[in-house]
């Protein structure tokens, strides 16, 4: 990570946690702690925040994706993607997301190219509007900014957007999650900025007390890009209230979408 990124991260953390003499964060032991809610493994984010004074780590062991079209093939590996979260207040958390290692392989006939390294860093702030601790529904706003690191896989420009996740508890073992997202992304061909929109819907099932399953549909549309439709499904295993493992698959439903993906990871808090 470059020195500029380190300085920016320190400034954000200082602003978030306050200077010496500021009132302390609420102790997680002072009140009943809400159940852990994660933004992985599905695309649809959770509107529930990390409790004040607690930290949460959501990490991908690996994320593999493959796409091929007219003799060209793209393979992507992401190892150790991390989302580091800190509960700043009862309804706000700060998140820092980065890929520890990413590799992209491009093949066209007998020619091949390979790019690898550390990816860009994304900083997100989740503000729960309602439903954090009670009620059948919950809604949050999550603005974010992506900071270029200048690595081989960096987009080399600042990007950002707004994520709006919503959830509703249908039964004790069935939940529906919906999400809308607007992104300002870099257009490689023109060098300018484009708007990109993402929408998703996921159904989460509690199969047993510790085993869960989800089914999800995701759509992505852009100004200069064809609409992409994806389906993904996965399983979660709650070893404890604060430790959950997951695994899943992604399948492209139309030609512009990547053909196939598989992933696995873990989430825990302390």
Coordinates of C-alpha atoms in Angstrom, one line a residue:
X1 CA 0.0 0.0 0.0
X2 CA 1.4 3.4 -0.9
X3 CA 2.3 6.1 1.6
X4 CA -0.6 8.3 0.4
X5 CA -3.1 5.4 1.0
X6 CA -1.7 4.9 4.5
X7 CA -2.0 8.6 5.3
X8 CA -5.6 8.7 4.0
X9 CA -6.6 5.6 6.0
X10 CA -5.1 7.1 9.2
X11 CA -7.0 10.3 8.7
X12 CA -10.2 8.5 8.1
X13 CA -9.7 6.3 11.2
X14 CA -8.8 9.4 13.3
X15 CA -11.9 11.3 12.1
X16 CA -14.0 8.2 12.8
X17 CA -12.8 7.3 16.3
X18 CA -12.2 10.9 17.5
X19 CA -9.2 12.6 19.2
X20 CA -8.1 12.2 22.7
X21 CA -10.7 13.5 25.1
X22 CA -13.6 12.5 22.9
X23 CA -16.4 10.5 24.6
X24 CA -15.7 6.8 24.4
X25 CA -17.6 4.4 22.1
X26 CA -20.4 2.5 23.7
X27 CA -19.1 -0.7 25.2
X28 CA -20.6 -3.8 23.4
X29 CA -21.1 -5.4 26.8
X30 CA -23.2 -2.5 28.1
X31 CA -26.3 -3.6 26.1
X32 CA -27.4 -6.8 24.4
X33 CA -25.3 -7.3 21.2
X34 CA -27.2 -7.7 18.0
X35 CA -26.6 -10.9 16.0
X36 CA -23.7 -10.7 13.5
X37 CA -24.8 -9.8 10.0
X38 CA -22.4 -9.9 7.0
X39 CA -22.1 -8.3 3.6
X40 CA -20.8 -11.6 2.1
X41 CA -21.0 -14.0 0.5
X42 CA -23.9 -12.7 -1.7
X43 CA -23.8 -9.5 -3.7
X44 CA -26.7 -8.0 -1.8
X45 CA -25.3 -6.1 1.2
X46 CA -26.8 -6.2 4.7
X47 CA -28.4 -3.0 6.1
X48 CA -27.3 -4.1 9.6
X49 CA -24.2 -2.4 11.0
X50 CA -21.4 -3.7 13.3
X51 CA -22.2 -2.9 17.0
X52 CA -20.4 0.2 18.4
X53 CA -17.0 -0.7 19.7
X54 CA -16.7 -4.0 17.9
X55 CA -14.7 -5.0 14.9
X56 CA -15.7 -7.5 12.1
X57 CA -13.5 -9.2 9.4
X58 CA -15.1 -10.6 6.3
X59 CA -12.5 -12.4 4.2
X60 CA -12.5 -14.4 1.0
X61 CA -10.2 -17.5 0.9
X62 CA -10.5 -17.4 -2.9
X63 CA -12.8 -16.1 -5.7
X64 CA -12.3 -17.6 -9.1
X65 CA -14.1 -16.3 -12.3
X66 CA -14.0 -17.5 -15.9
X67 CA -15.4 -16.0 -19.1
X68 CA -14.9 -16.9 -22.7
X69 CA -16.2 -15.5 -26.0
X70 CA -15.2 -15.9 -29.7
X71 CA -11.9 -17.6 -28.9
X72 CA -10.9 -15.3 -26.1
X73 CA -10.8 -16.4 -22.5
X74 CA -10.4 -14.4 -19.2
X75 CA -9.6 -16.0 -15.9
X76 CA -9.5 -14.1 -12.6
X77 CA -8.3 -15.2 -9.2
X78 CA -8.7 -13.1 -6.0
X79 CA -7.0 -14.4 -2.9
X80 CA -7.6 -12.9 0.5
X81 CA -10.1 -10.2 -0.3
X82 CA -10.8 -8.5 3.0
X83 CA -13.5 -6.2 4.3
X84 CA -12.4 -4.7 7.6
X85 CA -15.2 -3.2 9.6
X86 CA -15.4 -1.0 12.8
X87 CA -18.6 -0.1 14.6
X88 CA -18.4 3.6 15.2
X89 CA -21.9 4.2 16.8
X90 CA -25.0 2.1 17.3
X91 CA -26.1 2.7 13.7
X92 CA -22.8 3.5 11.8
X93 CA -19.8 1.4 10.8
X94 CA -16.7 2.1 8.7
X95 CA -15.4 -0.4 6.2
X96 CA -12.1 -0.8 4.3
X97 CA -12.2 -3.3 1.4
X98 CA -9.1 -4.5 -0.6
X99 CA -7.8 -7.5 -2.5
X100 CA -4.6 -8.8 -0.9
X101 CA -3.7 -10.5 -4.2
X102 CA -5.4 -10.6 -7.6
X103 CA -4.4 -12.3 -10.9
X104 CA -6.0 -11.9 -14.3
X105 CA -5.1 -14.1 -17.3
X106 CA -6.1 -13.2 -20.8
X107 CA -5.8 -15.8 -23.6
X108 CA -6.5 -15.3 -27.3
X109 CA -5.3 -18.0 -29.6
X110 CA -1.7 -18.7 -28.9
X111 CA -1.1 -15.3 -27.1
X112 CA -1.6 -14.8 -23.4
X113 CA -1.1 -12.0 -20.9
X114 CA -1.0 -12.1 -17.1
X115 CA -1.5 -9.3 -14.7
X116 CA -1.2 -9.6 -10.9
X117 CA -0.8 -7.7 -7.7
X118 CA -2.6 -5.7 -5.0
X119 CA -5.9 -4.1 -6.1
X120 CA -7.4 -0.7 -5.3
X121 CA -8.8 0.2 -1.8
X122 CA -12.5 0.9 -1.2
X123 CA -13.6 2.9 1.9
X124 CA -17.3 2.6 2.8
X125 CA -19.5 4.1 5.5
X126 CA -22.8 2.3 6.4
X127 CA -25.6 4.3 8.0
X128 CA -28.5 2.2 9.2
X129 CA -31.8 4.2 8.9
X130 CA -34.0 1.7 10.7
X131 CA -34.3 -1.9 11.7
X132 CA -30.8 -2.4 13.3
X133 CA -32.1 -4.1 16.5
X134 CA -35.8 -4.6 16.0
X135 CA -38.6 -4.8 13.4
X136 CA -39.2 -6.9 10.4
X137 CA -37.5 -4.5 7.9
X138 CA -34.2 -2.7 7.8
X139 CA -32.7 0.0 5.5
X140 CA -29.3 1.5 5.2
X141 CA -27.3 4.0 3.0
X142 CA -23.7 3.1 2.2
X143 CA -21.7 5.7 0.2
X144 CA -18.2 4.6 -0.8
X145 CA -15.1 5.8 -2.6
X146 CA -12.4 3.6 -4.3
X147 CA -8.9 4.9 -4.0
X148 CA -6.4 4.0 -6.8
X149 CA -3.1 2.4 -5.5
X150 CA -1.2 2.6 -8.8
X151 CA -0.6 -1.1 -8.9
X152 CA -0.7 -3.2 -12.1
X153 CA -4.4 -3.9 -11.6
X154 CA -5.4 -0.4 -10.4
X155 CA -8.0 1.6 -12.4
X156 CA -5.7 4.6 -11.7
X157 CA -8.6 6.9 -11.0
X158 CA -10.9 7.6 -8.1
X159 CA -14.3 6.0 -8.3
X160 CA -17.3 6.0 -6.0
X161 CA -21.0 5.5 -5.6
X162 CA -24.0 4.8 -3.3
X163 CA -25.3 1.5 -2.1
X164 CA -28.9 1.1 -0.7
X165 CA -29.5 -2.2 1.0
X166 CA -33.0 -3.3 2.3
X167 CA -34.1 -6.5 4.1
X168 CA -37.4 -7.9 5.3
X169 CA -37.9 -10.9 7.5
X170 CA -40.6 -13.0 5.9
X171 CA -40.6 -15.9 8.5
X172 CA -38.3 -17.0 11.2
X173 CA -36.2 -18.9 8.7
X174 CA -36.8 -16.9 5.5
X175 CA -35.4 -13.5 4.7
X176 CA -35.5 -11.3 1.6
X177 CA -32.8 -8.8 0.7
X178 CA -33.0 -6.2 -2.0
X179 CA -30.3 -3.7 -3.1
X180 CA -29.9 -0.8 -5.5
X181 CA -26.5 0.6 -6.3
X182 CA -25.2 3.5 -8.4
X183 CA -21.5 3.7 -9.4
X184 CA -19.4 6.3 -11.0
X185 CA -16.8 4.2 -12.9
X186 CA -13.9 4.9 -15.2
X187 CA -14.4 4.5 -18.9
X188 CA -11.2 3.0 -20.3
X189 CA -12.0 3.8 -24.0
X190 CA -12.9 7.5 -23.5
X191 CA -11.0 8.2 -20.4
X192 CA -14.1 9.8 -18.8
X193 CA -16.6 8.7 -16.2
X194 CA -19.7 6.5 -16.7
X195 CA -22.7 5.7 -14.6
X196 CA -23.3 2.1 -13.7
X197 CA -26.3 0.6 -12.0
X198 CA -26.6 -2.6 -10.1
X199 CA -29.8 -4.2 -8.6
X200 CA -30.1 -7.5 -6.8
X201 CA -32.5 -9.7 -4.8
X202 CA -31.6 -12.6 -2.5
X203 CA -33.5 -15.1 -0.5
X204 CA -31.9 -16.5 2.6
X205 CA -33.0 -19.8 4.1
X206 CA -32.3 -21.1 7.6
X207 CA -31.9 -24.8 6.9
X208 CA -30.9 -25.7 10.5
X209 CA -29.7 -23.7 13.5
X210 CA -26.2 -23.5 12.0
X211 CA -26.6 -24.1 8.3
X212 CA -28.0 -21.5 5.9
X213 CA -28.5 -21.2 2.1
X214 CA -29.2 -18.3 -0.2
X215 CA -30.3 -17.8 -3.9
X216 CA -29.7 -14.5 -5.6
X217 CA -30.3 -12.7 -8.9
X218 CA -28.1 -9.8 -9.9
X219 CA -28.3 -7.3 -12.8
X220 CA -25.7 -4.7 -13.9
X221 CA -26.3 -2.0 -16.5
X222 CA -24.0 0.7 -17.7
X223 CA -24.0 3.7 -20.1
X224 CA -21.7 2.0 -22.6
X225 CA -22.0 -1.6 -21.6
X226 CA -24.5 -4.4 -22.3
X227 CA -26.8 -5.5 -19.5
X228 CA -25.4 -8.4 -17.4
X229 CA -27.6 -10.9 -15.6
X230 CA -26.2 -13.4 -13.0
X231 CA -27.4 -16.1 -10.7
X232 CA -25.6 -17.2 -7.6
X233 CA -26.2 -19.5 -4.7
X234 CA -24.3 -20.5 -1.6
X235 CA -24.2 -22.1 1.8
X236 CA -23.2 -20.6 5.2
X237 CA -22.0 -22.5 8.3
X238 CA -22.3 -20.7 11.6
X239 CA -19.6 -22.4 13.9
X240 CA -20.4 -19.8 16.6
X241 CA -22.5 -16.7 16.9
X242 CA -19.4 -14.7 15.8
X243 CA -17.8 -17.1 13.3
X244 CA -19.3 -18.1 9.9
X245 CA -17.8 -19.9 6.9
X246 CA -19.3 -19.7 3.4
X247 CA -19.0 -21.1 -0.1
X248 CA -20.9 -20.5 -3.3
X249 CA -21.1 -20.3 -7.1
X250 CA -21.9 -17.7 -9.7
X251 CA -23.4 -18.4 -13.2
X252 CA -23.8 -15.9 -16.0
X253 CA -27.4 -15.8 -17.4
X254 CA -26.6 -14.0 -20.6
X255 CA -23.7 -13.5 -23.0
X256 CA -22.2 -10.3 -21.5
X257 CA -22.0 -11.8 -18.0
X258 CA -19.0 -13.9 -16.9
X259 CA -19.6 -17.6 -17.5
X260 CA -18.8 -19.0 -14.1
X261 CA -17.4 -18.3 -10.7
X262 CA -16.8 -20.1 -7.4
X263 CA -15.8 -18.6 -4.0
X264 CA -15.3 -19.4 -0.3
X265 CA -14.6 -17.3 2.7
X266 CA -15.1 -16.6 6.4
X267 CA -16.5 -13.8 8.6
X268 CA -15.9 -13.2 12.3
X269 CA -16.1 -10.3 14.8
X270 CA -14.6 -9.4 18.2

